[in-house]
């Protein structure tokens, strides 16, 4: 009989695991697993438990949000046991599960663990002793995506992320940093930066960039320069929405390793959890070092999308739009407007609203 360590966070997803826990355990037991169940009790409890006990089991399964997965993988790396990881997402965003094709429904995710195949992923090393599964970030919107209501994301798409960020513009600040890598180096003032190995961040598909693979040995890096006026803000928003590379406002590149230095302690997050404050951070891609069980041994590359119906033409129209102009009156719109154009118009309206709110919040940018 195979042995499974099942680690779950009872607080994730408003405690949803409690409603499915019995059925999930029965699934695993019925598949000839001897299951040891461990509910986490505090921060880093999962990491410490997995580190101490991983070699006792054939597979480590975790249920929770991306932070729980981060802890389990961290503990596994520290143990050196090399066991496959099963993941049942039960958080608010579940970015990594989305990127590797793990179902959001918990019992379906359990079935995937029983019937799927291991997919070997890259992992991020954060300085010498810490790790991140899919994102390390700093700056203005570091935690906004995790505090934006899921209902708003479903209705407004990317605009929900932007509108949530507006609430914090009164306390936004710039960071003077220096970035060094073999592929690209720069210095200057930035409001945001992220290093990712995922096609989804904060529940938004495509935000990290284009042509993303989770086992190519490369990070996707995105840096957002500090806007100086409303025109810069407009260019920045358009570049974020379209995935434009090296627009001047938004810098994107791929690399295996980079160093970020700052003039004062810079607060980071790792997989949505506190990463501490640092004057220098070294981030290294560890190529194909852990296995996660998915529905297939190959995860296809993902392309940037604003929504499921968006196209390159729609993205170009959004990028070219005058966001300071008044939104079009719906009464003057043709009655046979396609769903695609409706999506574009909705994005324009939301972005125009963002600019209006930005102007009121930061009058010095007039």
Short mmCIF file of C-alpha atoms in Angstrom, two decimals:
data_model
loop_
_atom_site.label_atom_id
_atom_site.label_comp_id
_atom_site.label_asym_id
_atom_site.label_seq_id
_atom_site.Cartn_x
_atom_site.Cartn_y
_atom_site.Cartn_z
CA UNK A 1 0.00 0.00 0.00
CA UNK A 2 1.33 3.44 -0.97
CA UNK A 3 1.63 6.14 1.65
CA UNK A 4 0.33 9.70 1.26
CA UNK A 5 0.87 12.75 3.44
CA UNK A 6 -2.18 15.00 3.01
CA UNK A 7 -1.46 18.53 4.28
CA UNK A 8 -4.29 21.05 4.22
CA UNK A 9 -4.83 24.62 5.36
CA UNK A 10 -8.21 24.75 7.17
CA UNK A 11 -8.38 28.54 6.67
CA UNK A 12 -7.96 28.63 2.87
CA UNK A 13 -10.91 29.51 0.68
CA UNK A 14 -13.04 30.44 3.69
CA UNK A 15 -12.70 26.91 5.02
CA UNK A 16 -14.23 25.22 1.94
CA UNK A 17 -12.07 22.12 2.40
CA UNK A 18 -14.19 21.12 5.41
CA UNK A 19 -17.15 20.39 3.13
CA UNK A 20 -15.16 18.07 0.85
CA UNK A 21 -12.48 16.62 3.12
CA UNK A 22 -14.24 13.34 3.89
CA UNK A 23 -15.04 12.56 0.24
CA UNK A 24 -11.50 13.42 -0.85
CA UNK A 25 -9.93 11.17 1.78
CA UNK A 26 -12.30 8.38 0.77
CA UNK A 27 -11.17 8.76 -2.86
CA UNK A 28 -7.52 8.39 -1.90
CA UNK A 29 -8.18 5.52 0.49
CA UNK A 30 -10.22 3.72 -2.15
CA UNK A 31 -7.27 4.00 -4.53
CA UNK A 32 -5.09 1.99 -2.12
CA UNK A 33 -3.39 4.89 -0.34
CA UNK A 34 -2.63 4.87 3.37
CA UNK A 35 -3.43 8.54 4.08
CA UNK A 36 -1.93 10.59 6.91
CA UNK A 37 -3.89 13.84 7.31
CA UNK A 38 -2.24 16.96 8.73
CA UNK A 39 -4.05 20.32 9.16
CA UNK A 40 -1.68 23.27 9.34
CA UNK A 41 -1.71 25.35 12.50
CA UNK A 42 0.49 28.37 11.76
CA UNK A 43 2.69 30.01 9.15
CA UNK A 44 5.48 27.69 7.87
CA UNK A 45 3.90 24.71 9.67
CA UNK A 46 3.46 22.92 6.35
CA UNK A 47 7.08 23.53 5.35
CA UNK A 48 8.42 22.22 8.64
CA UNK A 49 6.17 19.14 8.63
CA UNK A 50 7.01 18.18 5.05
CA UNK A 51 10.73 18.76 5.64
CA UNK A 52 10.67 16.47 8.67
CA UNK A 53 8.49 13.68 7.25
CA UNK A 54 8.64 13.67 3.43
CA UNK A 55 10.84 10.58 3.20
CA UNK A 56 8.15 8.53 5.02
CA UNK A 57 5.69 8.91 2.11
CA UNK A 58 5.36 8.11 -1.58
CA UNK A 59 3.54 11.35 -2.43
CA UNK A 60 2.84 14.68 -0.71
CA UNK A 61 -0.61 16.18 -1.36
CA UNK A 62 -1.56 19.66 -0.23
CA UNK A 63 -4.86 21.52 -0.19
CA UNK A 64 -4.95 25.28 0.21
CA UNK A 65 -3.90 28.40 -1.65
CA UNK A 66 -0.70 29.18 -3.49
CA UNK A 67 0.96 30.01 -0.17
CA UNK A 68 0.27 26.50 1.13
CA UNK A 69 1.75 25.01 -2.05
CA UNK A 70 4.78 27.25 -1.62
CA UNK A 71 5.35 25.94 1.91
CA UNK A 72 4.99 22.30 0.87
CA UNK A 73 7.44 22.66 -2.02
CA UNK A 74 9.86 24.59 0.23
CA UNK A 75 9.74 21.80 2.83
CA UNK A 76 10.22 19.18 0.12
CA UNK A 77 13.29 20.97 -1.26
CA UNK A 78 14.79 21.28 2.21
CA UNK A 79 14.18 17.60 2.89
CA UNK A 80 15.87 16.46 -0.31
CA UNK A 81 13.31 13.63 -0.55
CA UNK A 82 12.27 14.23 -4.16
CA UNK A 83 8.63 13.16 -3.80
CA UNK A 84 5.89 14.14 -6.31
CA UNK A 85 3.43 16.82 -5.20
CA UNK A 86 -0.34 16.68 -5.62
CA UNK A 87 -2.22 19.96 -5.37
CA UNK A 88 -5.89 20.58 -4.57
CA UNK A 89 -6.44 24.33 -4.94
CA UNK A 90 -8.64 25.97 -2.33
CA UNK A 91 -7.46 29.58 -2.26
CA UNK A 92 -8.76 32.85 -3.66
CA UNK A 93 -6.61 32.97 -6.80
CA UNK A 94 -4.85 29.61 -7.32
CA UNK A 95 -2.55 31.00 -10.01
CA UNK A 96 -0.22 28.04 -10.23
CA UNK A 97 -3.03 25.49 -10.45
CA UNK A 98 -4.51 27.47 -13.31
CA UNK A 99 -1.15 27.58 -15.10
CA UNK A 100 -0.61 23.80 -15.00
CA UNK A 101 -4.21 22.84 -15.75
CA UNK A 102 -5.29 21.52 -12.34
CA UNK A 103 -9.11 21.73 -11.97
CA UNK A 104 -10.44 24.34 -9.57
CA UNK A 105 -13.15 21.97 -8.27
CA UNK A 106 -11.55 20.14 -5.34
CA UNK A 107 -12.84 16.63 -5.97
CA UNK A 108 -11.88 16.87 -9.65
CA UNK A 109 -8.40 17.95 -8.55
CA UNK A 110 -8.26 14.86 -6.32
CA UNK A 111 -9.16 12.70 -9.34
CA UNK A 112 -6.33 14.36 -11.27
CA UNK A 113 -3.87 13.34 -8.56
CA UNK A 114 -5.03 9.72 -8.84
CA UNK A 115 -5.15 9.56 -12.64
CA UNK A 116 -2.69 12.20 -13.80
CA UNK A 117 1.01 12.25 -14.57
CA UNK A 118 3.93 14.13 -13.00
CA UNK A 119 4.94 17.33 -14.75
CA UNK A 120 8.47 18.48 -13.90
CA UNK A 121 8.53 22.21 -13.14
CA UNK A 122 11.09 24.91 -12.65
CA UNK A 123 11.34 26.50 -9.21
CA UNK A 124 12.58 29.91 -8.12
CA UNK A 125 15.34 30.33 -5.55
CA UNK A 126 15.07 33.55 -3.55
CA UNK A 127 18.50 34.39 -2.12
CA UNK A 128 20.18 31.35 -0.60
CA UNK A 129 17.54 29.70 1.56
CA UNK A 130 14.08 30.61 0.28
CA UNK A 131 12.04 29.48 -2.72
CA UNK A 132 9.03 30.57 -4.75
CA UNK A 133 6.85 28.39 -6.96
CA UNK A 134 5.57 31.00 -9.38
CA UNK A 135 6.10 34.67 -8.41
CA UNK A 136 8.30 37.01 -6.41
CA UNK A 137 7.28 40.67 -6.52
CA UNK A 138 7.72 44.13 -5.04
CA UNK A 139 6.01 47.49 -5.30
CA UNK A 140 2.69 49.27 -5.68
CA UNK A 141 0.27 46.46 -6.53
CA UNK A 142 2.10 43.58 -4.89
CA UNK A 143 -0.89 42.46 -2.83
CA UNK A 144 -3.75 44.14 -4.68
CA UNK A 145 -4.49 41.16 -6.91
CA UNK A 146 -5.00 38.93 -3.87
CA UNK A 147 -7.41 41.38 -2.25
CA UNK A 148 -9.54 42.06 -5.30
CA UNK A 149 -12.90 40.31 -5.00
CA UNK A 150 -13.31 37.36 -7.33
CA UNK A 151 -16.76 38.62 -8.33
CA UNK A 152 -15.22 41.86 -9.60
CA UNK A 153 -12.62 39.95 -11.61
CA UNK A 154 -15.31 37.89 -13.30
CA UNK A 155 -17.30 40.98 -14.28
CA UNK A 156 -14.57 43.52 -15.01
CA UNK A 157 -11.53 41.46 -15.96
CA UNK A 158 -8.24 43.39 -15.82
CA UNK A 159 -10.08 46.59 -14.96
CA UNK A 160 -10.95 45.18 -11.51
CA UNK A 161 -7.25 44.89 -10.77
CA UNK A 162 -6.67 48.48 -11.86
CA UNK A 163 -9.63 49.90 -9.94
CA UNK A 164 -8.53 48.12 -6.75
CA UNK A 165 -5.11 49.68 -7.24
CA UNK A 166 -6.60 53.17 -7.45
CA UNK A 167 -7.64 52.89 -3.81
CA UNK A 168 -3.96 52.86 -2.87
CA UNK A 169 -2.69 55.60 -5.13
CA UNK A 170 -2.69 58.09 -2.28
CA UNK A 171 0.13 56.10 -0.64
CA UNK A 172 1.98 54.92 -3.76
CA UNK A 173 5.73 55.38 -3.88
CA UNK A 174 8.66 54.91 -6.18
CA UNK A 175 11.72 52.72 -5.60
CA UNK A 176 15.17 53.39 -6.99
CA UNK A 177 16.60 50.03 -7.96
CA UNK A 178 19.29 48.42 -10.07
CA UNK A 179 18.58 45.21 -11.99
CA UNK A 180 21.39 43.03 -13.29
CA UNK A 181 21.12 39.96 -15.51
CA UNK A 182 22.96 38.44 -18.44
CA UNK A 183 20.14 39.32 -20.84
CA UNK A 184 19.19 42.78 -19.58
CA UNK A 185 20.37 45.30 -16.99
CA UNK A 186 19.02 48.70 -16.01
CA UNK A 187 18.60 51.16 -13.16
CA UNK A 188 16.05 53.82 -12.32
CA UNK A 189 12.82 54.54 -10.50
CA UNK A 190 10.16 51.82 -10.53
CA UNK A 191 6.76 51.36 -8.89
CA UNK A 192 6.45 47.61 -9.45
CA UNK A 193 8.39 44.53 -10.43
CA UNK A 194 7.74 40.82 -10.59
CA UNK A 195 9.67 37.68 -11.45
CA UNK A 196 7.37 34.83 -12.47
CA UNK A 197 7.12 31.26 -13.67
CA UNK A 198 3.40 31.25 -14.43
CA UNK A 199 0.98 32.55 -17.02
CA UNK A 200 -1.38 33.82 -14.31
CA UNK A 201 -0.80 36.29 -11.47
CA UNK A 202 -3.54 37.37 -9.12
CA UNK A 203 -6.11 35.48 -11.17
CA UNK A 204 -5.28 37.36 -14.38
CA UNK A 205 -4.19 35.28 -17.33
CA UNK A 206 -1.35 36.59 -19.47
CA UNK A 207 -0.18 39.40 -17.16
CA UNK A 208 3.40 38.03 -16.90
CA UNK A 209 3.89 38.07 -20.69
CA UNK A 210 3.76 35.94 -23.84
CA UNK A 211 5.03 32.48 -24.84
CA UNK A 212 5.37 31.19 -21.30
CA UNK A 213 6.64 27.70 -20.47
CA UNK A 214 6.94 26.47 -16.89
CA UNK A 215 9.95 24.22 -17.46
CA UNK A 216 12.19 26.16 -19.87
CA UNK A 217 14.69 27.26 -17.24
CA UNK A 218 13.72 30.92 -17.62
CA UNK A 219 11.83 33.48 -15.57
CA UNK A 220 9.49 36.08 -17.03
CA UNK A 221 10.46 39.48 -15.59
CA UNK A 222 8.24 42.56 -15.68
CA UNK A 223 9.32 45.99 -14.38
CA UNK A 224 7.08 49.07 -14.35
CA UNK A 225 8.85 52.42 -14.42
CA UNK A 226 7.51 55.30 -12.34
CA UNK A 227 5.07 57.34 -14.48
CA UNK A 228 5.70 61.10 -14.42
CA UNK A 229 2.40 62.37 -15.83
CA UNK A 230 -0.99 61.25 -17.11
CA UNK A 231 0.37 60.39 -20.53
CA UNK A 232 2.89 58.04 -18.90
CA UNK A 233 0.10 56.42 -16.91
CA UNK A 234 -1.92 55.88 -20.09
CA UNK A 235 1.06 54.29 -21.86
CA UNK A 236 1.79 52.12 -18.84
CA UNK A 237 -1.78 50.80 -18.60
CA UNK A 238 -1.90 50.06 -22.33
CA UNK A 239 1.43 48.22 -22.18
CA UNK A 240 0.21 46.11 -19.26
CA UNK A 241 -3.02 45.17 -21.02
CA UNK A 242 -1.43 44.31 -24.35
CA UNK A 243 1.70 42.59 -23.11
CA UNK A 244 3.85 45.04 -25.05
CA UNK A 245 7.56 44.38 -24.47
CA UNK A 246 10.05 47.12 -23.59
CA UNK A 247 7.65 50.00 -24.16
CA UNK A 248 9.80 52.27 -22.04
CA UNK A 249 7.13 52.32 -19.34
CA UNK A 250 6.93 48.55 -18.94
CA UNK A 251 10.02 46.39 -19.39
CA UNK A 252 9.70 42.64 -20.00
CA UNK A 253 12.43 40.08 -20.53
CA UNK A 254 13.32 36.47 -19.82
CA UNK A 255 16.32 35.34 -17.79
CA UNK A 256 17.70 32.45 -15.77
CA UNK A 257 19.17 34.60 -13.03
CA UNK A 258 18.98 38.22 -11.91
CA UNK A 259 19.96 40.46 -9.03
CA UNK A 260 17.81 43.34 -7.76
CA UNK A 261 19.51 45.99 -5.60
CA UNK A 262 17.77 48.90 -3.88
CA UNK A 263 18.94 51.98 -2.01
CA UNK A 264 16.69 51.17 0.96
CA UNK A 265 15.09 47.96 2.26
CA UNK A 266 12.57 46.77 -0.32
CA UNK A 267 9.56 44.67 0.72
CA UNK A 268 8.98 41.52 -1.36
CA UNK A 269 6.26 38.89 -1.55
CA UNK A 270 6.80 35.23 -2.53
CA UNK A 271 3.76 33.44 -3.93
CA UNK A 272 1.54 36.04 -2.30
CA UNK A 273 3.12 35.70 1.15
CA UNK A 274 5.52 38.00 2.99
CA UNK A 275 9.03 37.72 1.56
CA UNK A 276 10.71 40.18 3.92
CA UNK A 277 12.63 43.41 3.27
CA UNK A 278 15.97 43.29 1.46
CA UNK A 279 18.63 45.62 0.06
CA UNK A 280 19.66 42.95 -2.44
CA UNK A 281 17.82 39.92 -3.77
CA UNK A 282 19.25 37.23 -6.01
CA UNK A 283 16.70 35.19 -7.93
CA UNK A 284 17.71 32.01 -9.72
CA UNK A 285 15.67 29.60 -11.85
CA UNK A 286 16.17 26.01 -10.70
CA UNK A 287 15.48 24.06 -13.88
CA UNK A 288 13.04 21.14 -13.58
CA UNK A 289 13.56 20.30 -9.91
CA UNK A 290 10.12 19.20 -8.64
CA UNK A 291 7.21 17.16 -9.95
CA UNK A 292 3.58 18.23 -9.69
CA UNK A 293 0.84 15.81 -10.71
CA UNK A 294 -1.35 17.19 -13.51
CA UNK A 295 -3.63 15.77 -16.17
CA UNK A 296 -0.73 15.50 -18.60
CA UNK A 297 3.05 15.28 -18.55
CA UNK A 298 3.22 18.25 -20.92
CA UNK A 299 1.73 21.64 -20.12
CA UNK A 300 1.21 23.72 -23.28
CA UNK A 301 2.62 27.22 -23.59
CA UNK A 302 0.05 29.90 -22.90
CA UNK A 303 -0.56 33.09 -24.85
CA UNK A 304 -1.51 36.52 -23.52
CA UNK A 305 -5.25 37.15 -23.39
CA UNK A 306 -7.36 39.98 -22.07
CA UNK A 307 -10.34 37.62 -22.03
CA UNK A 308 -11.37 34.44 -23.74
CA UNK A 309 -12.72 36.24 -26.84
CA UNK A 310 -9.96 38.81 -27.26
CA UNK A 311 -7.78 39.00 -30.35
CA UNK A 312 -4.70 40.90 -31.47
CA UNK A 313 -6.96 43.45 -33.20
CA UNK A 314 -8.85 44.07 -29.98
CA UNK A 315 -5.64 44.54 -28.02
CA UNK A 316 -4.35 46.99 -30.61
CA UNK A 317 -7.56 49.01 -30.38
CA UNK A 318 -7.31 49.19 -26.61
CA UNK A 319 -3.67 50.26 -26.79
CA UNK A 320 -4.44 52.96 -29.34
CA UNK A 321 -7.45 54.34 -27.49
CA UNK A 322 -7.45 57.87 -26.08
CA UNK A 323 -8.16 57.02 -22.47
CA UNK A 324 -8.60 60.65 -21.46
CA UNK A 325 -11.53 61.02 -23.86
CA UNK A 326 -15.12 60.61 -22.78
CA UNK A 327 -16.46 57.03 -23.25
CA UNK A 328 -18.81 56.58 -26.18
CA UNK A 329 -22.50 56.95 -25.45
CA UNK A 330 -24.06 53.51 -25.58
CA UNK A 331 -27.16 54.97 -27.25
CA UNK A 332 -25.08 55.95 -30.27
CA UNK A 333 -23.55 52.52 -30.64
CA UNK A 334 -24.61 50.32 -33.52
CA UNK A 335 -27.09 47.65 -32.51
CA UNK A 336 -25.11 44.86 -34.18
CA UNK A 337 -21.90 45.45 -32.23
CA UNK A 338 -20.01 42.17 -31.94
CA UNK A 339 -19.16 40.64 -28.54
CA UNK A 340 -15.49 41.33 -29.30
CA UNK A 341 -16.06 45.04 -29.80
CA UNK A 342 -18.25 45.15 -26.69
CA UNK A 343 -15.30 43.77 -24.72
CA UNK A 344 -13.02 46.44 -26.17
CA UNK A 345 -15.49 49.21 -25.37
CA UNK A 346 -15.90 47.96 -21.82
CA UNK A 347 -12.11 47.98 -21.29
CA UNK A 348 -11.92 51.54 -22.71
CA UNK A 349 -14.64 52.75 -20.37
CA UNK A 350 -12.96 51.20 -17.34
CA UNK A 351 -9.59 52.64 -18.26
CA UNK A 352 -11.09 56.09 -18.86
CA UNK A 353 -12.63 55.86 -15.39
CA UNK A 354 -9.24 54.93 -13.99
CA UNK A 355 -7.66 58.04 -15.54
CA UNK A 356 -10.45 60.23 -14.14
CA UNK A 357 -9.97 58.76 -10.66
CA UNK A 358 -6.21 59.09 -10.98
CA UNK A 359 -6.54 62.78 -11.87
CA UNK A 360 -8.69 63.43 -8.80
CA UNK A 361 -6.40 61.44 -6.52
CA UNK A 362 -3.17 62.97 -7.79
CA UNK A 363 -3.96 66.55 -8.92
CA UNK A 364 -0.27 67.37 -9.29
CA UNK A 365 -0.25 65.29 -12.49
CA UNK A 366 -2.51 67.76 -14.34
#
